[in-house]
Each structure stands twice: as structure tokens, then as C-alpha cells.
Coordinates of C-alpha atoms in Angstrom, one line a residue:
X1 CA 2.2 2.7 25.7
X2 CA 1.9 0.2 23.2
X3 CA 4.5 -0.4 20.6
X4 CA 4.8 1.3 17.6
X5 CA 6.6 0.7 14.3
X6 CA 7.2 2.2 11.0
X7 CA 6.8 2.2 7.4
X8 CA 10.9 1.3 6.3
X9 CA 11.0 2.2 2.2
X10 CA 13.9 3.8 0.2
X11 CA 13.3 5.6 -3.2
X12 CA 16.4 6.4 -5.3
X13 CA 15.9 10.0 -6.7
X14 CA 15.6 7.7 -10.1
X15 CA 12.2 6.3 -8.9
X16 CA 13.5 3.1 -8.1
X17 CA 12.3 1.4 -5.0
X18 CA 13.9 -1.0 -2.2
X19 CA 11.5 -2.3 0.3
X20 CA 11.4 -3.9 3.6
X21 CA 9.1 -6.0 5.1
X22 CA 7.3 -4.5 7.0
X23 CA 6.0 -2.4 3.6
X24 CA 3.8 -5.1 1.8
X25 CA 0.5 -3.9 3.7
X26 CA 0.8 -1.6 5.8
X27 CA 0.9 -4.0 8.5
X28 CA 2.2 -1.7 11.1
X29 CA -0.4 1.1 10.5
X30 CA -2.7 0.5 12.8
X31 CA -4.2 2.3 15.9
X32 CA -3.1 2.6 19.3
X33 CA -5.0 -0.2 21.3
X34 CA -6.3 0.5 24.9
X35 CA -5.7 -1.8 27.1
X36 CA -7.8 -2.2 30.3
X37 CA -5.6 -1.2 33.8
X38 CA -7.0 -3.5 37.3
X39 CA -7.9 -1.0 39.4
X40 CA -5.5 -0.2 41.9
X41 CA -5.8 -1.5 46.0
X42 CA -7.2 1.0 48.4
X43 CA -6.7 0.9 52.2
X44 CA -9.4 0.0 54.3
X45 CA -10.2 0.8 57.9
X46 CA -9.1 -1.9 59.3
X47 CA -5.4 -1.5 57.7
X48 CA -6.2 -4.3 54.9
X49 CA -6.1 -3.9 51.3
X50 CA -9.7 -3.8 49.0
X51 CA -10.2 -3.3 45.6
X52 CA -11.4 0.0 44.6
X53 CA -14.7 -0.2 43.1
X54 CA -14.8 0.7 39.1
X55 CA -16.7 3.7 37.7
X56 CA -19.7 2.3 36.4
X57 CA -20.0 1.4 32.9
X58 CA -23.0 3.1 30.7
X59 CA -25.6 0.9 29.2
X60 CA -24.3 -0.8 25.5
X61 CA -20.5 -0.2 26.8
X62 CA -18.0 -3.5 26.5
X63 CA -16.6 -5.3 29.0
X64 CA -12.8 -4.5 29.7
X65 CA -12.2 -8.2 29.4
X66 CA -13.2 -8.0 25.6
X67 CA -10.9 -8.1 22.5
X68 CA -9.6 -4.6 21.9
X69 CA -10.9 -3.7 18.2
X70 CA -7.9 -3.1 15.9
X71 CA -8.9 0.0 13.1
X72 CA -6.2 -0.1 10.4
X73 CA -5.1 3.8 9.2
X74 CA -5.5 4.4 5.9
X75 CA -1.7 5.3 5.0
X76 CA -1.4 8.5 2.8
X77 CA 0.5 8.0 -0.4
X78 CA -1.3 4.9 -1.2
X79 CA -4.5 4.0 -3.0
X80 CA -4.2 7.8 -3.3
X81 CA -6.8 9.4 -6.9
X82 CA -5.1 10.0 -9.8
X83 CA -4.0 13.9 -10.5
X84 CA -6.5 16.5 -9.4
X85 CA -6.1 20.0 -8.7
X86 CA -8.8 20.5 -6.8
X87 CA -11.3 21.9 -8.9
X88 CA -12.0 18.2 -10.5
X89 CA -11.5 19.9 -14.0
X90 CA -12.7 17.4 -16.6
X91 CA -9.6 16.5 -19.0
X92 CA -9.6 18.1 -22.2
X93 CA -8.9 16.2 -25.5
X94 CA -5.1 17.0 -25.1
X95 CA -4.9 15.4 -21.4
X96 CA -6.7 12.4 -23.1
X97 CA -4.0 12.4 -25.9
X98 CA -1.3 12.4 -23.5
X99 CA -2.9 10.1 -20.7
X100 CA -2.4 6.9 -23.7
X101 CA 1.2 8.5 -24.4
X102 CA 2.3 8.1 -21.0
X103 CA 0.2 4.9 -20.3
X104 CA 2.5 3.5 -23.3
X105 CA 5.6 5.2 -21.6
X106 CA 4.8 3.6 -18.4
X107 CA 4.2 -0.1 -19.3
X108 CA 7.5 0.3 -21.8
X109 CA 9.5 1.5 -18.8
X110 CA 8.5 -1.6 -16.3
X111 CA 9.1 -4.4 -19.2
X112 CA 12.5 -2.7 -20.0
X113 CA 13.4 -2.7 -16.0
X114 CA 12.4 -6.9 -16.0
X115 CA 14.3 -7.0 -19.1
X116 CA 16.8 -5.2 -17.3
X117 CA 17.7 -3.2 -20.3
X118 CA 18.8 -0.5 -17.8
X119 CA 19.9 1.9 -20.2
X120 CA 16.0 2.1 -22.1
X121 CA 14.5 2.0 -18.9
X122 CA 17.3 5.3 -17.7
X123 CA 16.1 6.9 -20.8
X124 CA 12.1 7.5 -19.6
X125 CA 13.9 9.5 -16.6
X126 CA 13.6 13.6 -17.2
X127 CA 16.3 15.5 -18.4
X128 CA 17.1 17.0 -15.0
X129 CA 16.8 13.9 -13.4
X130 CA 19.5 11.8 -15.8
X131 CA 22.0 15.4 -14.8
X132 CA 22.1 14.2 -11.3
X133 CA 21.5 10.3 -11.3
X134 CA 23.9 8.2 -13.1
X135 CA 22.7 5.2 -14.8
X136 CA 24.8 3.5 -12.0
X137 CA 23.0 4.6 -10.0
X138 CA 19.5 3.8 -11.3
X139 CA 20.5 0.2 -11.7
X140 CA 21.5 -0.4 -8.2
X141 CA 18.0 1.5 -7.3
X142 CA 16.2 -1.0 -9.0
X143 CA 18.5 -4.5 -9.6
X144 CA 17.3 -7.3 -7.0
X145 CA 14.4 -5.3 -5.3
X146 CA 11.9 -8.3 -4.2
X147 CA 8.7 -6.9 -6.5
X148 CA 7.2 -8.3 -9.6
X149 CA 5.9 -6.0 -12.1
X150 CA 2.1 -6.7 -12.7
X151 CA 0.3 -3.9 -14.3
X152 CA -0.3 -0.1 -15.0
X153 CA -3.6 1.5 -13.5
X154 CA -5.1 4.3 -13.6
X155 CA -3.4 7.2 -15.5
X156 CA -4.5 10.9 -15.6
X157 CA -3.3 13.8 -16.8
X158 CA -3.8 17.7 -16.3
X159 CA -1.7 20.3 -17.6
X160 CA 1.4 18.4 -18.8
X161 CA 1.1 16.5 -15.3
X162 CA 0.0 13.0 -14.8
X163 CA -0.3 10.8 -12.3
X164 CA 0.2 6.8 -13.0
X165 CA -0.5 3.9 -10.6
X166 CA 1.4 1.3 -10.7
X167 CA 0.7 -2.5 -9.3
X168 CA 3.3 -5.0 -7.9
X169 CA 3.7 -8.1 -6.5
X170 CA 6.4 -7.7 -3.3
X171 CA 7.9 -11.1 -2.4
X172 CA 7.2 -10.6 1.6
X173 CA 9.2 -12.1 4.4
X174 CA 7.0 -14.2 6.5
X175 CA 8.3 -15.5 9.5
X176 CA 8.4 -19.3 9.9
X177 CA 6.8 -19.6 6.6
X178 CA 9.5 -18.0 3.9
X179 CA 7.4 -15.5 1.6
X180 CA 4.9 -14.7 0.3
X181 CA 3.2 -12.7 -2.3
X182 CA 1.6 -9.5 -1.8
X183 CA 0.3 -6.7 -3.9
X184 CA 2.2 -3.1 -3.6
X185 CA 0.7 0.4 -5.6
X186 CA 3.2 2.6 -6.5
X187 CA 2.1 5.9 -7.8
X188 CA 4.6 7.6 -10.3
X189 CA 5.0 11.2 -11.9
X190 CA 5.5 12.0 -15.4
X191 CA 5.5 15.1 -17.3
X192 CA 4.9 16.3 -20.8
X193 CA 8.0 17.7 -22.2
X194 CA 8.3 19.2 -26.0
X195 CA 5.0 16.8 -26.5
X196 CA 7.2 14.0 -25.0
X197 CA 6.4 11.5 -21.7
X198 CA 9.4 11.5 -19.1
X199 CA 9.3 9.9 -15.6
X200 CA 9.4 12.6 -12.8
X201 CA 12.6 11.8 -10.1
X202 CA 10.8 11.6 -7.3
X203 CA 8.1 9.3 -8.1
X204 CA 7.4 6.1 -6.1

């Protein structure tokens, strides 16, 4: 069996994020590759050892000495569409209102994270969310993760719900090179409460 390896992230219940690695793009998710087997010996007559003779191949079919093809796996969670409820309901003028209110929200939020003005940023977090994370908490969450805040996507809202992609640049480790760059979407969760934009806990 080929190896395997896995995704390794950790979101604080604030929506703070602490990657590893292996994260930046999904390197590990890709399919199990076949590899071709020799065929094994068969006994002959005469007591000596002959290969056995291969099933034959149909016409078009590659040759077990060729590069195995490597098909990446879309990983779900990522790149994922902005809200929809499965209907595709077309936003009314008051999911349009509040799509530019949380856009605002969200870009606010990042710069006061890089800023880290920790107690702003703790402020975007719902009510019940700030009850059971401490700004503590939040800080150590977010403080020293390797990304770089770059910009806010797309942004939809439905019923008080939106959905908000966020883009990153994750310092990767590369072995015997350093790091380097590479681009991370994080999709967060807000929520309309009393006409007000509040980040969802378990975003990220």
C-alpha cells in the first residue's frame, strides 16, 4: 500500500488558525498510485523456474513500465461557493445590504489582527463565542501563525448568514530551500445580529 498522509491544521474555537506544512496546497491529497507487481515464477516441468506469462493487455492500454499518473483530490472545505442553501435563491436587497457590512467587518478584522490590536480584532467574535474564548486565548490562536493577510473574496449572504473567503499567503517550509510563499483560502462565518456583523466561532 502506498503511503498516505494528512491534512495537519488547528482552529481555535476563536477562528484563529495554526498551520503546518504539509497545509499550503494540499500537497498530500492526492490519489493512491498503482504500482505495477513482476509477475511471480511458476514451476516448470523440468523442476526450473519460468516466468509466468502476463494477461494480455487491450489495445490503447499503457505499458506497466510507464509513469503512474498522479490525479490530485479536490479537498472539501476549500475553494468551496459562497453560502447557498440549495435552492440558489437570488439575494434580496437586504442580503446585498449586509454582504458590504460584513465585507467591511471582515477586512477590519484581518488589519486589526496584523496590527495586532487583539482586543478590536476579539471584538468581531459573537457574543457566545467571546462567553467561552478568552481574549487569551484568541491571541495565542492567532500570534506568530506563518500567514500573511492578502485579501477578502467573495462574500454572500442569505438569511442573516454569510459566507466570506478569505486569501493568505502561508510562509511554507521547504526542505533544503527554507520557505516559501504560498496562497491559503480560508472560508469564515459571520452572522447578522441586531442588524450587526459578528464572526461565527467556528470559522476557518
Amino acid at each position: 500500500m502506498p503511503p498516505t498522509c494528512e491534512r495537519s491544521n488547528k482552529h481555535t474555537p476563536a477562528g484563529g488558525i495554526v498551520l503546518a506544512a504539509t497545509l499550503a496546497l494540499g500537497l498530500c491529497a492526492l490519489a493512491p498510485i498503482a504500482f505495477a507487481q513482476t509477475a511471480p515464477a511458476v514451476p516448470a516441468a523440468d523442476g526450473k523456474s519460468s516466468p509466468a506469462t502476463s494477461a494480455p493487455t487491450t489495445p490503447g492500454a499503457s505499458e506497466s513500465n510507464a509513469a503512474p499518473v498522479i490525479t490530485p483530490v479536490r479537498r472539501s472545505g476549500w475553494g468551496r461557493p459562497p453560502v447557498d442553501d440549495g435552492q440558489k435563491t437570488p439575494a434580496t436587497p437586504e442580503d446585498v445590504a449586509l454582504e458590504k457590512a460584513v465585507r467591511a467587518a471582515a477586512l477590519d478584522r484581518w488589519k486589526r489582527v496584523a496590527a495586532a490590536e487583539w482586543e478590536l480584532a476579539y471584538s468581531y467574535l459573537t457574543p457566545s463565542a467571546r462567553a467561552t474564548t478568552t481574549l487569551e486565548a484568541f491571541r495565542r490562536g492567532l500570534e506568530g501563525a506563518p500567514i500573511k493577510f492578502m485579501d477578502i473574496g467573495d462574500v454572500a449572504c442569505r438569511s442573516s448568514v454569510c459566507s466570506v473567503k478569505v486569501y493568505h499567503e502561508y510562509t511554507m517550509k521547504v526542505p533544503k530551500i527554507g520557505t516559501a510563499p504560498a496562497p491559503y483560502v480560508q472560508l469564515e462565518r459571520w452572522r447578522a445580529i441586531e442588524g450587526k456583523p459578528y464572526l461565527m466561532a467556528e470559522s476557518g
